[in-house]
Short mmCIF file of C-alpha atoms in Angstrom, two decimals:
data_model
loop_
_atom_site.label_atom_id
_atom_site.label_comp_id
_atom_site.label_asym_id
_atom_site.label_seq_id
_atom_site.Cartn_x
_atom_site.Cartn_y
_atom_site.Cartn_z
CA UNK A 707 1.28 5.43 44.37
CA UNK A 708 1.20 1.59 45.18
CA UNK A 709 3.47 -0.86 43.60
CA UNK A 710 2.62 -4.69 42.76
CA UNK A 711 5.05 -7.56 41.95
CA UNK A 712 3.72 -9.44 39.10
CA UNK A 713 4.32 -11.96 36.23
CA UNK A 714 2.86 -11.07 33.06
CA UNK A 715 2.75 -14.55 31.95
CA UNK A 716 1.08 -15.82 34.92
CA UNK A 717 -2.42 -16.00 35.45
CA UNK A 718 -2.51 -16.12 38.91
CA UNK A 719 0.03 -13.61 39.49
CA UNK A 720 -2.15 -11.17 37.40
CA UNK A 721 -5.52 -11.91 39.48
CA UNK A 722 -3.79 -11.13 42.88
CA UNK A 723 -1.81 -7.73 41.28
CA UNK A 724 -5.41 -6.76 40.18
CA UNK A 725 -7.34 -6.78 42.70
CA UNK A 726 -8.81 -3.27 43.39
CA UNK A 727 -7.74 -2.23 39.83
CA UNK A 728 -10.05 0.11 37.84
CA UNK A 729 -8.36 -0.58 34.80
CA UNK A 730 -5.44 -2.26 33.39
CA UNK A 731 -2.83 -0.97 30.81
CA UNK A 732 -0.39 -3.42 29.27
CA UNK A 733 2.72 -2.71 27.42
CA UNK A 734 4.35 -6.07 27.89
CA UNK A 735 5.35 -8.47 25.40
CA UNK A 736 2.85 -11.53 25.61
CA UNK A 737 2.87 -15.40 24.29
CA UNK A 738 -1.14 -15.65 24.76
CA UNK A 739 -3.32 -12.82 25.66
CA UNK A 740 -3.33 -14.03 29.37
CA UNK A 741 -3.75 -10.01 30.53
CA UNK A 742 -7.06 -9.86 28.46
CA UNK A 743 -8.61 -13.20 30.09
CA UNK A 744 -7.82 -12.33 33.48
CA UNK A 745 -9.47 -8.86 32.99
CA UNK A 746 -12.23 -10.37 31.39
CA UNK A 747 -12.85 -12.87 34.38
CA UNK A 748 -12.60 -10.15 36.60
CA UNK A 749 -14.62 -7.70 34.96
CA UNK A 750 -11.75 -5.26 34.14
CA UNK A 751 -11.23 -3.11 31.42
CA UNK A 752 -7.80 -3.08 29.53
CA UNK A 753 -5.78 -1.99 27.16
CA UNK A 754 -3.11 -2.85 25.45
CA UNK A 755 -0.17 -0.96 23.17
CA UNK A 756 0.95 -3.79 21.91
CA UNK A 757 1.48 -4.34 17.80
CA UNK A 758 0.99 -7.56 18.09
CA UNK A 759 -1.77 -8.57 15.86
CA UNK A 760 -1.56 -12.51 16.33
CA UNK A 761 -2.38 -12.00 20.31
CA UNK A 762 -4.75 -9.47 19.25
CA UNK A 763 -6.58 -11.97 17.35
CA UNK A 764 -6.39 -14.46 19.69
CA UNK A 765 -7.87 -12.39 22.67
CA UNK A 766 -10.57 -11.62 20.20
CA UNK A 767 -11.43 -15.48 19.80
CA UNK A 768 -10.50 -16.40 23.58
CA UNK A 769 -12.41 -13.57 25.28
CA UNK A 770 -16.35 -13.54 25.85
CA UNK A 771 -17.68 -10.83 23.54
CA UNK A 772 -19.74 -9.82 26.17
CA UNK A 773 -16.87 -9.11 28.83
CA UNK A 774 -15.67 -5.81 30.28
CA UNK A 775 -13.76 -3.82 27.13
CA UNK A 776 -10.51 -5.09 26.26
CA UNK A 777 -8.89 -2.54 24.07
CA UNK A 778 -6.12 -4.08 21.77
CA UNK A 779 -3.56 -2.29 19.14
CA UNK A 780 -4.25 0.80 21.17
CA UNK A 781 -0.86 3.36 20.81
CA UNK A 782 -0.32 5.47 18.05
CA UNK A 783 0.62 3.07 15.58
CA UNK A 784 -1.44 1.06 15.53
CA UNK A 785 -4.39 2.55 17.08
CA UNK A 786 -4.26 6.48 16.43
CA UNK A 787 -3.31 5.26 12.70
CA UNK A 788 -6.89 2.93 12.83
CA UNK A 789 -8.94 5.97 13.38
CA UNK A 790 -7.68 8.10 11.05
CA UNK A 791 -7.85 5.39 8.17
CA UNK A 792 -11.52 4.83 9.73
CA UNK A 793 -12.35 8.39 9.13
CA UNK A 794 -11.09 8.46 5.71
CA UNK A 795 -12.78 5.24 4.76
CA UNK A 796 -16.11 6.56 6.10
CA UNK A 797 -16.03 9.67 3.91
CA UNK A 798 -14.72 7.68 0.44
CA UNK A 799 -15.40 4.29 1.22
CA UNK A 800 -11.94 3.52 -0.81
CA UNK A 801 -8.51 2.08 0.18
CA UNK A 802 -6.97 4.28 2.93
CA UNK A 803 -2.90 4.31 2.80
CA UNK A 804 -1.09 5.70 6.04
CA UNK A 805 2.14 7.41 6.09
CA UNK A 806 4.14 7.30 9.09
CA UNK A 807 7.28 9.73 8.47
CA UNK A 808 9.54 10.14 11.34
CA UNK A 809 11.69 13.34 11.53
CA UNK A 810 15.22 13.38 11.84
CA UNK A 811 14.75 15.53 15.09
CA UNK A 812 12.84 12.57 16.70
CA UNK A 813 12.80 12.48 20.39
CA UNK A 814 12.64 8.97 20.88
CA UNK A 815 14.19 5.83 23.03
CA UNK A 816 15.94 2.95 22.25
CA UNK A 817 13.19 0.93 22.28
CA UNK A 818 11.18 2.77 20.26
CA UNK A 819 14.06 2.76 17.53
CA UNK A 820 14.36 -1.51 17.89
CA UNK A 821 10.57 -1.60 17.74
CA UNK A 822 10.46 0.40 14.59
CA UNK A 823 13.11 -1.43 13.07
CA UNK A 824 11.69 -4.97 13.58
CA UNK A 825 8.56 -3.69 11.87
CA UNK A 826 10.85 -2.71 9.46
CA UNK A 827 12.47 -6.34 8.78
CA UNK A 828 9.36 -7.85 8.82
CA UNK A 829 7.75 -5.66 6.01
CA UNK A 830 6.26 -6.99 3.09
CA UNK A 831 8.04 -5.27 0.81
CA UNK A 832 10.53 -2.28 0.38
CA UNK A 833 10.88 0.14 -2.46
CA UNK A 834 11.07 3.56 -3.94
CA UNK A 835 7.99 5.37 -2.98
CA UNK A 836 6.32 8.82 -4.17
CA UNK A 837 3.56 8.93 -1.54
CA UNK A 838 1.62 12.05 -0.01
CA UNK A 839 2.92 12.81 3.38
CA UNK A 840 6.36 10.83 2.73
CA UNK A 841 7.84 12.44 -0.87
CA UNK A 842 10.27 10.53 -2.33
CA UNK A 843 11.78 7.92 -0.42
CA UNK A 844 12.78 4.79 0.30
CA UNK A 845 10.23 3.12 2.37
CA UNK A 846 8.87 -0.03 3.89
CA UNK A 847 5.44 -1.04 3.61
CA UNK A 848 4.55 -2.78 6.91
CA UNK A 849 2.27 -5.91 7.47
CA UNK A 850 -0.61 -4.89 9.41
CA UNK A 851 -3.64 -6.82 10.46
CA UNK A 852 -4.72 -3.92 12.11
CA UNK A 853 -8.05 -3.48 10.03
CA UNK A 854 -9.17 -7.15 10.77
CA UNK A 855 -9.38 -6.00 14.36
CA UNK A 856 -12.20 -3.32 13.71
CA UNK A 857 -15.64 -4.27 13.14
CA UNK A 858 -15.99 -2.35 10.14
CA UNK A 859 -12.99 -3.64 8.20
CA UNK A 860 -11.12 -1.85 5.41
CA UNK A 861 -8.30 -1.67 3.00
CA UNK A 862 -5.63 -0.37 4.55
CA UNK A 863 -1.92 0.07 3.95
CA UNK A 864 1.01 1.44 5.87
CA UNK A 865 4.26 2.73 4.90
CA UNK A 866 7.01 4.15 6.75
CA UNK A 867 10.10 6.09 6.34
CA UNK A 868 12.79 8.26 8.11
CA UNK A 869 13.42 11.89 7.05
CA UNK A 870 16.54 11.36 5.62
CA UNK A 871 16.50 9.05 2.61
CA UNK A 872 20.33 8.23 3.48
CA UNK A 873 19.36 6.32 6.52
CA UNK A 874 15.98 4.65 4.69
CA UNK A 875 18.64 3.50 2.37
CA UNK A 876 21.42 1.81 4.82
CA UNK A 877 18.39 0.63 6.93
CA UNK A 878 16.75 -1.05 3.75
CA UNK A 879 20.44 -2.32 2.86
CA UNK A 880 20.65 -4.09 6.30
CA UNK A 881 17.42 -5.68 5.96
CA UNK A 882 18.04 -7.37 2.26
CA UNK A 883 21.17 -8.33 3.84
CA UNK A 884 19.34 -9.71 7.10
CA UNK A 885 21.57 -7.52 9.39
CA UNK A 886 19.36 -5.61 10.39
CA UNK A 887 18.84 -7.27 13.79
CA UNK A 888 22.46 -5.99 14.78
CA UNK A 889 21.05 -2.09 14.79
CA UNK A 890 18.31 -3.76 17.10
CA UNK A 891 20.71 -4.35 20.16
CA UNK A 892 20.05 -1.92 23.11
CA UNK A 893 23.53 -0.12 22.94
CA UNK A 894 23.34 0.42 19.26
CA UNK A 895 19.52 1.80 19.18
CA UNK A 896 20.53 3.94 21.88
CA UNK A 897 22.85 5.73 19.81
CA UNK A 898 20.38 5.98 17.09
CA UNK A 899 17.87 7.37 19.56
CA UNK A 900 18.29 10.92 18.95
CA UNK A 901 16.79 13.93 20.84
CA UNK A 902 14.78 16.50 18.75
CA UNK A 903 16.75 19.99 18.29
CA UNK A 904 13.81 22.36 17.83
CA UNK A 905 11.15 21.58 20.46
CA UNK A 906 8.43 22.93 18.48
CA UNK A 907 9.35 20.62 15.27
CA UNK A 908 6.90 17.52 15.10
CA UNK A 909 8.82 14.17 15.64
CA UNK A 910 6.14 11.98 13.76
CA UNK A 911 4.19 13.08 11.08
CA UNK A 912 0.84 10.46 10.07
CA UNK A 913 -0.55 11.28 6.86
CA UNK A 914 -3.94 9.20 5.62
CA UNK A 915 -5.11 8.96 2.37
CA UNK A 916 -7.86 7.75 0.30
CA UNK A 917 -9.11 8.79 -3.47
CA UNK A 918 -8.74 12.78 -2.81
CA UNK A 919 -9.40 13.02 0.67
CA UNK A 920 -6.47 13.11 3.22
CA UNK A 921 -5.81 14.04 6.84
CA UNK A 922 -2.84 14.56 8.61
CA UNK A 923 -1.73 14.39 12.35
CA UNK A 924 1.36 15.63 14.04
CA UNK A 925 2.74 13.93 17.86
CA UNK A 926 5.68 15.35 19.62
CA UNK A 927 6.88 11.87 19.79
CA UNK A 928 6.07 8.04 19.43
CA UNK A 929 6.81 7.86 23.07
CA UNK A 930 4.18 10.26 24.30
CA UNK A 931 1.81 9.97 21.52
CA UNK A 932 1.62 6.26 22.47
CA UNK A 933 1.42 6.63 26.06
CA UNK A 934 -1.14 9.50 26.23
CA UNK A 935 -3.08 7.67 23.27
CA UNK A 936 -3.51 4.59 26.08
CA UNK A 937 -4.19 6.77 28.66
CA UNK A 938 -7.09 8.37 26.86
CA UNK A 939 -8.34 4.71 25.74
CA UNK A 940 -8.21 3.85 28.85
CA UNK A 941 -10.45 6.07 30.30
CA UNK A 942 -13.00 6.03 27.39
CA UNK A 943 -12.52 1.87 28.17
CA UNK A 944 -14.18 2.60 31.48
CA UNK A 945 -16.73 4.68 30.40
CA UNK A 946 -18.18 2.88 27.09
CA UNK A 947 -20.95 0.42 26.72
CA UNK A 948 -19.50 -1.59 24.10
CA UNK A 949 -17.87 -5.19 25.46
CA UNK A 950 -15.56 -7.43 24.37
CA UNK A 951 -12.34 -6.97 22.82
CA UNK A 952 -12.11 -3.97 21.10
CA UNK A 953 -9.86 -1.84 18.75
CA UNK A 954 -10.00 1.80 19.48
CA UNK A 955 -12.28 2.51 16.11
CA UNK A 956 -14.71 0.55 17.90
CA UNK A 957 -15.30 3.05 20.95
CA UNK A 958 -14.15 6.42 19.94
CA UNK A 959 -12.94 8.91 16.91
CA UNK A 960 -10.00 10.82 15.98
CA UNK A 961 -11.52 13.91 16.68
CA UNK A 962 -12.12 12.81 20.10
CA UNK A 963 -8.82 11.61 20.77
CA UNK A 964 -7.11 14.71 19.40
CA UNK A 965 -9.30 16.97 21.74
CA UNK A 966 -8.27 14.87 24.80
CA UNK A 967 -4.50 14.97 24.15
CA UNK A 968 -3.71 18.09 22.17
CA UNK A 969 -0.49 18.15 24.12
CA UNK A 970 0.59 15.25 22.22
CA UNK A 971 -1.23 14.82 19.15
CA UNK A 972 -2.47 17.81 16.78
CA UNK A 973 -4.61 17.39 13.58
CA UNK A 974 -3.46 19.95 10.67
CA UNK A 975 -5.94 21.79 9.36
CA UNK A 976 -6.66 23.26 5.84
CA UNK A 977 -4.51 22.22 3.10
CA UNK A 978 -2.10 19.44 4.03
CA UNK A 979 1.55 19.53 3.90
CA UNK A 980 3.26 17.53 1.05
CA UNK A 981 6.33 16.54 -0.79
CA UNK A 982 5.88 16.89 -4.49
CA UNK A 983 5.24 13.54 -6.52
CA UNK A 984 5.60 15.09 -10.14
#
């Protein structure tokens, strides 16, 4: 293994670091899409797992449409969530809602917990939802521009909740008081990140619904799902004939991704699990 120091905000540093590289996977925040610009300039495919939609949309404007593929929002959420929504939309042509349920058994790290809490802080609204896949829970409807990145835009809503509603109510109360940032501090986030107690239970449950159609994907953990999805998207980016800045849905399908990483994602067959909303 070869290690190279790189200043991710400096184009010259990136050019030097990327020499001889077949594909770049980026997991660092950016103030501008410099990683995508440099990769496109050097003819190198890249995959960015960030959920920064502004940077992704800027990359689409600034990177030539005939450049090597630059895949954005290419993790588990966003990324796999968009593939789920796209599959249902192609079947129903109707609005799609994706429920993101984080189990109490979830294996996650401090960064993952902090990222989710920041997303909740920036959510469009918070209310008492009765939603397929989430059941009766206090949940947050996230701001998402993932659909705007797809070449086939679709009406998409993403709702997130933790398994224990007492946790949801506490988190949403802190959000209302503008104190949620206290929980994103590294020391506090580490205490909130708990290991799974049951190795065979899912940590993340993604449920997409459109009309009467529904599909469910289970994930071992947010980190594992994102890492495996990013590597899978990188392999696909090296093979695809699509060019320019891409959403994962521009080059692959949910079925193909799940087939390549069964250790991280599994699609639920038969009737989807649900919580009664009567």
